mmCIF file of C-alpha atoms in Angstrom:
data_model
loop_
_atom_site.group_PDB
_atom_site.id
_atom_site.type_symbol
_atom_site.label_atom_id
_atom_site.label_comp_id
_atom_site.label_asym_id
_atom_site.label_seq_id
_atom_site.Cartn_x
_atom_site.Cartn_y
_atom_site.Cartn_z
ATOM 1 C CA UNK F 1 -2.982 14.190 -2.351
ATOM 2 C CA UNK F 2 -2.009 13.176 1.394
ATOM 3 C CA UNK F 3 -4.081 11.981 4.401
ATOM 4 C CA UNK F 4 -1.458 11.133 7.508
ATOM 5 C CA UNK F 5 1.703 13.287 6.170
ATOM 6 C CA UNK F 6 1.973 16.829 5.016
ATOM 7 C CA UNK F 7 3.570 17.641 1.974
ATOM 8 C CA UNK F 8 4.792 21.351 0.922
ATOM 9 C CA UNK F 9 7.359 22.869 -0.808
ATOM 10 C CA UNK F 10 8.390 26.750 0.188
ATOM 11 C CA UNK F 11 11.175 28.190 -2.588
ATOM 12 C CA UNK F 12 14.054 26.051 -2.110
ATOM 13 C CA UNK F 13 12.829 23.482 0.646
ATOM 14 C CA UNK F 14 9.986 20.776 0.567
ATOM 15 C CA UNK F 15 8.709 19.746 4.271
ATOM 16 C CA UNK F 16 7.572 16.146 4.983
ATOM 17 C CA UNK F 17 5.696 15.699 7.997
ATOM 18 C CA UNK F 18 4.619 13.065 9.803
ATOM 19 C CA UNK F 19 0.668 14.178 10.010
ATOM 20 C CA UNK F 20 -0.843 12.067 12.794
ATOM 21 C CA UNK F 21 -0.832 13.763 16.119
ATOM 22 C CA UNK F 22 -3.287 12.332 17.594
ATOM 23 C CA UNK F 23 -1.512 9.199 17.780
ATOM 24 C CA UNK F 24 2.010 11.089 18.375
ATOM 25 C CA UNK F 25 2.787 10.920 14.324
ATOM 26 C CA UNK F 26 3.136 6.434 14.921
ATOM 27 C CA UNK F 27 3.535 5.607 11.564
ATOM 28 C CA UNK F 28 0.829 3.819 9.449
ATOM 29 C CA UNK F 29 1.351 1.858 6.243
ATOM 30 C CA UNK F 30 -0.472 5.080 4.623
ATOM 31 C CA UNK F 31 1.573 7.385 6.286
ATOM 32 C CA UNK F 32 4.777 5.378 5.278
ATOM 33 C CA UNK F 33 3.718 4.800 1.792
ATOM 34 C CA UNK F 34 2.551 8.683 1.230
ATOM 35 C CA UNK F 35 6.268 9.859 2.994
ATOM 36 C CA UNK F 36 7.784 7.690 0.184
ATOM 37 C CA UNK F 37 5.950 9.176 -2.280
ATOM 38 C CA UNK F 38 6.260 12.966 -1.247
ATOM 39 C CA UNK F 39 9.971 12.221 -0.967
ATOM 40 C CA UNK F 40 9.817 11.235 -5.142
ATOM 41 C CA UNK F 41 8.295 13.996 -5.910
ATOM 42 C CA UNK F 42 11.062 16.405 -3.597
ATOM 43 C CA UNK F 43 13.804 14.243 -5.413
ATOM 44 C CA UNK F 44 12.057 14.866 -8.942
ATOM 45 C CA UNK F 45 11.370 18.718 -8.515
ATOM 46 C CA UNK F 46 14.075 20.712 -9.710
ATOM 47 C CA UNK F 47 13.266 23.823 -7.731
ATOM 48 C CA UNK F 48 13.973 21.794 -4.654
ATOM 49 C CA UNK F 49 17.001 21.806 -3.099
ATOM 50 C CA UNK F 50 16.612 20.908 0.413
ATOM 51 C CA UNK F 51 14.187 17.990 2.104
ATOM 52 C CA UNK F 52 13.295 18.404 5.761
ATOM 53 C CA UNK F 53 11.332 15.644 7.471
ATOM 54 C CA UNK F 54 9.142 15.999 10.869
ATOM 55 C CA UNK F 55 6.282 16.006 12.043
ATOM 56 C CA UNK F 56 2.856 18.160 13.080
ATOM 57 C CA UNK F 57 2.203 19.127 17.029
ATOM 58 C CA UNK F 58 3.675 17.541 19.965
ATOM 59 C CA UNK F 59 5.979 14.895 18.869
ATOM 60 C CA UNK F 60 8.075 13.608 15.778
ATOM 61 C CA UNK F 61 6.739 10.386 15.548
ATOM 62 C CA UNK F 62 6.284 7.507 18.312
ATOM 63 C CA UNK F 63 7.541 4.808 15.618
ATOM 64 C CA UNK F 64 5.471 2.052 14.077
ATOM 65 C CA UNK F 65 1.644 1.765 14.479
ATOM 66 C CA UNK F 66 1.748 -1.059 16.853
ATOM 67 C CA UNK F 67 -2.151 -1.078 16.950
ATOM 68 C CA UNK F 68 -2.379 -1.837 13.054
ATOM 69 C CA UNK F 69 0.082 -4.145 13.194
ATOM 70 C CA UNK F 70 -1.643 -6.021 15.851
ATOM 71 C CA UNK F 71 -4.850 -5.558 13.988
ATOM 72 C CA UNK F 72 -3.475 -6.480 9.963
ATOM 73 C CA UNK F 73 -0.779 -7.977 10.704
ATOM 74 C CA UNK F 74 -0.826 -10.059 13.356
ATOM 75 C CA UNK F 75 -1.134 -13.562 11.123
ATOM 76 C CA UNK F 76 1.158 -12.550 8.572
ATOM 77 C CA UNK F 77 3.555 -15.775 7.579
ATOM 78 C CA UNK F 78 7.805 -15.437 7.874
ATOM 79 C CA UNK F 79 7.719 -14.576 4.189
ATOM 80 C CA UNK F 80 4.523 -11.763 4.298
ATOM 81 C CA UNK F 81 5.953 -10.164 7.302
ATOM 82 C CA UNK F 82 9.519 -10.116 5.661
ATOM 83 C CA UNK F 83 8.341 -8.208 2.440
ATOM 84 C CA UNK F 84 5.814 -6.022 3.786
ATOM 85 C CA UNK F 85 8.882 -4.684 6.115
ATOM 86 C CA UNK F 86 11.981 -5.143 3.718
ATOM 87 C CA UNK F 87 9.683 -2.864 1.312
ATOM 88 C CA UNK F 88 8.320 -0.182 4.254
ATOM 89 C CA UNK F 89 11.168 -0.016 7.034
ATOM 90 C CA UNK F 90 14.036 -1.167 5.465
ATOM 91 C CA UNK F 91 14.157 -0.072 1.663
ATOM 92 C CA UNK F 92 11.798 3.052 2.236
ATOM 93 C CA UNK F 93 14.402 4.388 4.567
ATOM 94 C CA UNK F 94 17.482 3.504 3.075
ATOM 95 C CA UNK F 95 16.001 5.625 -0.001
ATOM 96 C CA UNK F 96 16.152 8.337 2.453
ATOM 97 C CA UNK F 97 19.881 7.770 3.094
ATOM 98 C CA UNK F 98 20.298 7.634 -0.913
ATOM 99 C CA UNK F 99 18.630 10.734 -1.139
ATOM 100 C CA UNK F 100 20.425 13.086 -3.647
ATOM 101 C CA UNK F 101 19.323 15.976 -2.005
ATOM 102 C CA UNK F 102 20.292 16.961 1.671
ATOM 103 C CA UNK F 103 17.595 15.847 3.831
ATOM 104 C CA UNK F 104 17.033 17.385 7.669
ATOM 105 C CA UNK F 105 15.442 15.689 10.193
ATOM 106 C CA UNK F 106 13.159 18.470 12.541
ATOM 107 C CA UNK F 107 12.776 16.757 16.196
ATOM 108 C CA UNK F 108 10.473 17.594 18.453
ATOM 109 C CA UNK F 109 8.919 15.780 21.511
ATOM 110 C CA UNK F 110 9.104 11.396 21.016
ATOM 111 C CA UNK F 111 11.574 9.986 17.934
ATOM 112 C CA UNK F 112 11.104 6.132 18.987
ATOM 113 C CA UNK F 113 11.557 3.501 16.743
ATOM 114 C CA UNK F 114 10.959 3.446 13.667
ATOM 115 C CA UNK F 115 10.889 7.668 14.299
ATOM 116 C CA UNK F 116 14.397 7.024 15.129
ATOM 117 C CA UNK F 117 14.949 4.862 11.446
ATOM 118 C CA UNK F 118 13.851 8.185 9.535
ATOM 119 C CA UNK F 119 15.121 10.538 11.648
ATOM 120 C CA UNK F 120 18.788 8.987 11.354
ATOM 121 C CA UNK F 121 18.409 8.298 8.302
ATOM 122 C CA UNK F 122 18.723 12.213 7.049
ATOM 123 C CA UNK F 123 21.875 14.104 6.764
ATOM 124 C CA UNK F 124 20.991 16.526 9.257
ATOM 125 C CA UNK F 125 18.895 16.187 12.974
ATOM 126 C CA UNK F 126 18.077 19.041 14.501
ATOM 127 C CA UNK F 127 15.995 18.943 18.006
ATOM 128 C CA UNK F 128 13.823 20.613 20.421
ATOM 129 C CA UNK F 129 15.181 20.980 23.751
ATOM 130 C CA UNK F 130 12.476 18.612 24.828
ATOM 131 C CA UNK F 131 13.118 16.274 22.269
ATOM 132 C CA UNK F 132 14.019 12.479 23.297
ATOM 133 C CA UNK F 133 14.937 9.490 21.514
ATOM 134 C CA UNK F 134 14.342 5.839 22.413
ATOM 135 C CA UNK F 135 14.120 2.223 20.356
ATOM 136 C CA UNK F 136 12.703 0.110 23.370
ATOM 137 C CA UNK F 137 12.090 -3.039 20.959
ATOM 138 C CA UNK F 138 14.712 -4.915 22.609
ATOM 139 C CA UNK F 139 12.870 -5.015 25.536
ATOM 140 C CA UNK F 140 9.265 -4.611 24.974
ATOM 141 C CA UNK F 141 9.037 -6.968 21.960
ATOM 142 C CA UNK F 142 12.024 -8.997 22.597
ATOM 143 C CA UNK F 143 12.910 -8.344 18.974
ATOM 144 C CA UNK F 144 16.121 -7.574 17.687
ATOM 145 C CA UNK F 145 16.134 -3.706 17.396
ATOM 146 C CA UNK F 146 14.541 -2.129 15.015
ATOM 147 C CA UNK F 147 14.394 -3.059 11.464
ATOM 148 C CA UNK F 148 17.003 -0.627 10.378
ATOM 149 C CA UNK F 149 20.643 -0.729 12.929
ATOM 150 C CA UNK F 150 21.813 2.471 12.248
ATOM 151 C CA UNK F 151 22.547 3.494 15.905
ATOM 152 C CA UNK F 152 25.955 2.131 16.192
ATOM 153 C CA UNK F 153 27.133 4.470 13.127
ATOM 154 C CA UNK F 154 25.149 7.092 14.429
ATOM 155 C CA UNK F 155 26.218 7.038 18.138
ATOM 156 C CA UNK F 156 28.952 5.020 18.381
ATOM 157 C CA UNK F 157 29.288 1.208 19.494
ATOM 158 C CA UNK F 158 29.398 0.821 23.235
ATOM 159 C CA UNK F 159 26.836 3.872 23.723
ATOM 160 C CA UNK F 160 24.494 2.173 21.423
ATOM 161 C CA UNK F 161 25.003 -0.895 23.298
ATOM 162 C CA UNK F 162 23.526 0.743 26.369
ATOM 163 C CA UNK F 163 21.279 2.391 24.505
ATOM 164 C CA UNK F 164 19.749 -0.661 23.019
ATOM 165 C CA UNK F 165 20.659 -2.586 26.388
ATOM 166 C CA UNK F 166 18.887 -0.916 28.568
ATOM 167 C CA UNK F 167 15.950 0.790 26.545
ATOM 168 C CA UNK F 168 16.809 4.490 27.859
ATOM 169 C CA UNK F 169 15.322 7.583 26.681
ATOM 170 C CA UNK F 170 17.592 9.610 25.149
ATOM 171 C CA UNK F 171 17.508 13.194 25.544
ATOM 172 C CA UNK F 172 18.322 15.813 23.024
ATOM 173 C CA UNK F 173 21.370 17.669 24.771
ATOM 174 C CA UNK F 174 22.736 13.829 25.820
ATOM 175 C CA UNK F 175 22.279 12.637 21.394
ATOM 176 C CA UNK F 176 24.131 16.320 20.552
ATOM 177 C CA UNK F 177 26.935 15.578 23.007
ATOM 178 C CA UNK F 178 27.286 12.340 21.140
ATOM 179 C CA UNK F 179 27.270 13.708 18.050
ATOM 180 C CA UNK F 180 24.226 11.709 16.722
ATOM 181 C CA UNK F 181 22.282 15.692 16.722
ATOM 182 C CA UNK F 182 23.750 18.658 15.255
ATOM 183 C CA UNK F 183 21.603 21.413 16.750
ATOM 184 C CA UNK F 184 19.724 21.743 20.038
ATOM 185 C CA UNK F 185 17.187 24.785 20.226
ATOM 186 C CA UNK F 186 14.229 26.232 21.939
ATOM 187 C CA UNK F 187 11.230 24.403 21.208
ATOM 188 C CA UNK F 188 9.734 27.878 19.797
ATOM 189 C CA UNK F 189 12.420 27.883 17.568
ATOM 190 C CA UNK F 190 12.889 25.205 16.211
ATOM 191 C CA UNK F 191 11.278 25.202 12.726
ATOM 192 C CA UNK F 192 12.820 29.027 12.296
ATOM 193 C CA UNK F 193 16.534 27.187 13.271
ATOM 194 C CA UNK F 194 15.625 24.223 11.034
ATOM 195 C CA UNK F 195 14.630 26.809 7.711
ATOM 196 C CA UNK F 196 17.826 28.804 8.244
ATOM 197 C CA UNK F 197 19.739 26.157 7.902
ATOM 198 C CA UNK F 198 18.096 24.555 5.023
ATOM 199 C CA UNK F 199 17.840 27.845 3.511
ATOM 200 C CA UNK F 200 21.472 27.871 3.809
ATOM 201 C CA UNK F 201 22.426 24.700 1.994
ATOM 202 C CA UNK F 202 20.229 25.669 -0.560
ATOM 203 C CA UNK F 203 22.742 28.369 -1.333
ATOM 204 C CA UNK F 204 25.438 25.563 -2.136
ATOM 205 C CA UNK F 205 25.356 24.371 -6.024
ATOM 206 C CA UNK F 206 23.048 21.900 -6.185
ATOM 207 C CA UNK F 207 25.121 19.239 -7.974
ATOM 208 C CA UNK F 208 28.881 19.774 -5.552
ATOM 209 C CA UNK F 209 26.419 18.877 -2.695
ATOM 210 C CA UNK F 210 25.203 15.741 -4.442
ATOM 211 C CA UNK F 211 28.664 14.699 -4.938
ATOM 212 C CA UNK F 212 29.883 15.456 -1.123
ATOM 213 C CA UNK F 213 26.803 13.472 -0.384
ATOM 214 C CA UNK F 214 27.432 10.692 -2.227
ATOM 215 C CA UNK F 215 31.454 10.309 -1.170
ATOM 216 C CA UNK F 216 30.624 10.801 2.369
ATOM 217 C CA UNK F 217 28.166 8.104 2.781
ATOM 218 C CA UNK F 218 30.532 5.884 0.356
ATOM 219 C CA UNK F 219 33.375 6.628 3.582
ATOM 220 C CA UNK F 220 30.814 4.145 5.492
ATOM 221 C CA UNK F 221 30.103 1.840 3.083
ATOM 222 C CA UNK F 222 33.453 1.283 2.730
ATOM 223 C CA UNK F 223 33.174 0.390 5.926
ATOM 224 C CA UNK F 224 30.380 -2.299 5.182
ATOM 225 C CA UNK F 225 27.490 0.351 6.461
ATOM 226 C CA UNK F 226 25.130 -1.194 4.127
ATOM 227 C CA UNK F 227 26.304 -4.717 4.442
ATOM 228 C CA UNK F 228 25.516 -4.324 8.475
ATOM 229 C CA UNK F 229 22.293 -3.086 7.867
ATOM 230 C CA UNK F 230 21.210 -5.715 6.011
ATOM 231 C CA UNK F 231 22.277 -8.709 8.122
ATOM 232 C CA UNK F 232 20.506 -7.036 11.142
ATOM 233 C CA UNK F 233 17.305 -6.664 8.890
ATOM 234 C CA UNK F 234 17.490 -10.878 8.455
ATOM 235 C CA UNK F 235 18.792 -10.941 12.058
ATOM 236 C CA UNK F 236 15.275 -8.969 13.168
ATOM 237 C CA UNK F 237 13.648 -11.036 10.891
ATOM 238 C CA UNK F 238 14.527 -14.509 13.165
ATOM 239 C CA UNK F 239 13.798 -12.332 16.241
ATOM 240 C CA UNK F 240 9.786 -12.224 15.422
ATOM 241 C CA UNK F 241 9.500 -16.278 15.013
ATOM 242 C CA UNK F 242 11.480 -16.811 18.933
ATOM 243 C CA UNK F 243 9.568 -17.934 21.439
ATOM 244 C CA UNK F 244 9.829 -14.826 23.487
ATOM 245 C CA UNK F 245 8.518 -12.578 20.668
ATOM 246 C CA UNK F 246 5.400 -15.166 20.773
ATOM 247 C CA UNK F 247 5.046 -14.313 24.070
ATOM 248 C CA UNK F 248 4.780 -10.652 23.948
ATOM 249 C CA UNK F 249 2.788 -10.798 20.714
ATOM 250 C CA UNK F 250 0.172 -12.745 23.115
ATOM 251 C CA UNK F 251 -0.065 -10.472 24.793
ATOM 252 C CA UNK F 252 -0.374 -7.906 22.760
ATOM 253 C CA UNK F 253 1.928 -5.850 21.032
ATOM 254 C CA UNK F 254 0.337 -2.214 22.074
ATOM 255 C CA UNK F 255 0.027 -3.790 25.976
ATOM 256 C CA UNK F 256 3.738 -4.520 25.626
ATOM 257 C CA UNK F 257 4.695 -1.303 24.580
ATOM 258 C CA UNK F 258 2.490 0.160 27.014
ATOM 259 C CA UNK F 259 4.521 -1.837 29.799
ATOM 260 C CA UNK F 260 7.823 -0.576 27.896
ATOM 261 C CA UNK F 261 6.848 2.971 28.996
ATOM 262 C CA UNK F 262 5.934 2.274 32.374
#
């Protein structure tokens, strides 16, 4: 059914992977659009009771694909660019925070970007020792972030602030001292450490866990969680008609990324 994710479901846990290595997992509108899918049919499947996301060899996923989006979308108006990513970064992973299942996030190697969107946006993140996360946007792209500002609830204000600030990779024992990871392992062991844990939610009754869910991520919309979110998705939005987003996009926005890095 799938092309760039994989899609399984072992007893009590479905895996969605990012299935792209040879471009680190960067996520295509196909690979986006088949991750919403898979995660339907996890939610719709009564046999499954946990939802872990990742992704196959090296890394997690090194965000957007920059190169299609240079290649399709590139020309896109205010109002094409604003849909196609309300619908695909925005609304896709907010229906990963809605999830009424417990969803874990298994990190590995790069979680940039939009990586970073899906990977915060499940209940759980557990890492690889050589794990790192980074949204160098800011920067690169001189855009606003990426589409989806969830790092000040997940790390805390003034360390996202640097974070965002100065474009730093984050490594996996510095985001579990934080508190934005809950488990740091051995790269070997990571997807045994991430199926014992799932395994052991999936013991919980199914429908308590919904409900814990569902009041604990109403503590930060109380809060205005959702309300934040989607001011900085119109606040992004004006970021990509500036002048200095021109710039960069002139220059391409893979060359800029590629500068990012260096």
């Amino acid at each position: 059914m799938f092309n760039d994710i994989e899609f399984t479901i072992d007893g009590a846990v479905a895996h969605i992977l990012h299935h792209r290595p040879a471009a680190r997992n960067a996520e295509s509108k196909r690979l986006l659009d088949e991750m919403d899918a898979a995660l339907d049919l996890a939610v719709a499947d009564p046999q499954v009771r946990v939802i872990v996301f990742g992704g196959t060899g090296a890394h997690f996923s090194a965000g957007h694909d920059l190169k299609e989006a240079q290649r399709e979308r590139q020309d896109f108006t205010v109002e094409e660019r604003f849909d196609y990513e309300e619908q695909r970064y925005f609304d896709y992973a907010l229906k990963i925070w809605d999830c009424p299942k417990p969803t874990i996030a298994r990190v590995q190697g790069a979680c940039v970007a939009g990586g970073f969107t899906v990977a915060n946006m499940c209940d759980l993140i557990v890492a690889s020792e050589d794990a790192f996360f980074s949204d160098p946007v800011v920067r690169t792209m001189a855009a606003a972030a990426v589409e989806v500002l969830v790092h000040p609830w997940a790390m805390g204000l003034r360390r996202a602030k640097e974070f965002l600030f100065t474009s730093e990779r984050m490594p996996a024992a510095e985001a579990y001292r934080i508190g934005m990871v809950n488990r740091v392992v051995p790269g070997e062991a990571l997807e045994a450490e991430t199926r014992a844990l799932a395994e052991q939610i999936a013991q919980v009754p199914p429908f308590a866990l919904r409900l814990v869910k569902r009041s604990l991520n109403r503590s930060l919309d109380a809060q205005g969680f959702k309300v934040a979110l989607s001011a900085h998705f119109d606040a992004h939005q004006l970021s990509h008609v500036s002048d200095e987003f021109a710039r960069n996009r002139g220059s391409g926005l893979a060359s800029a990324i590629a500068k990012g890095k260096a």
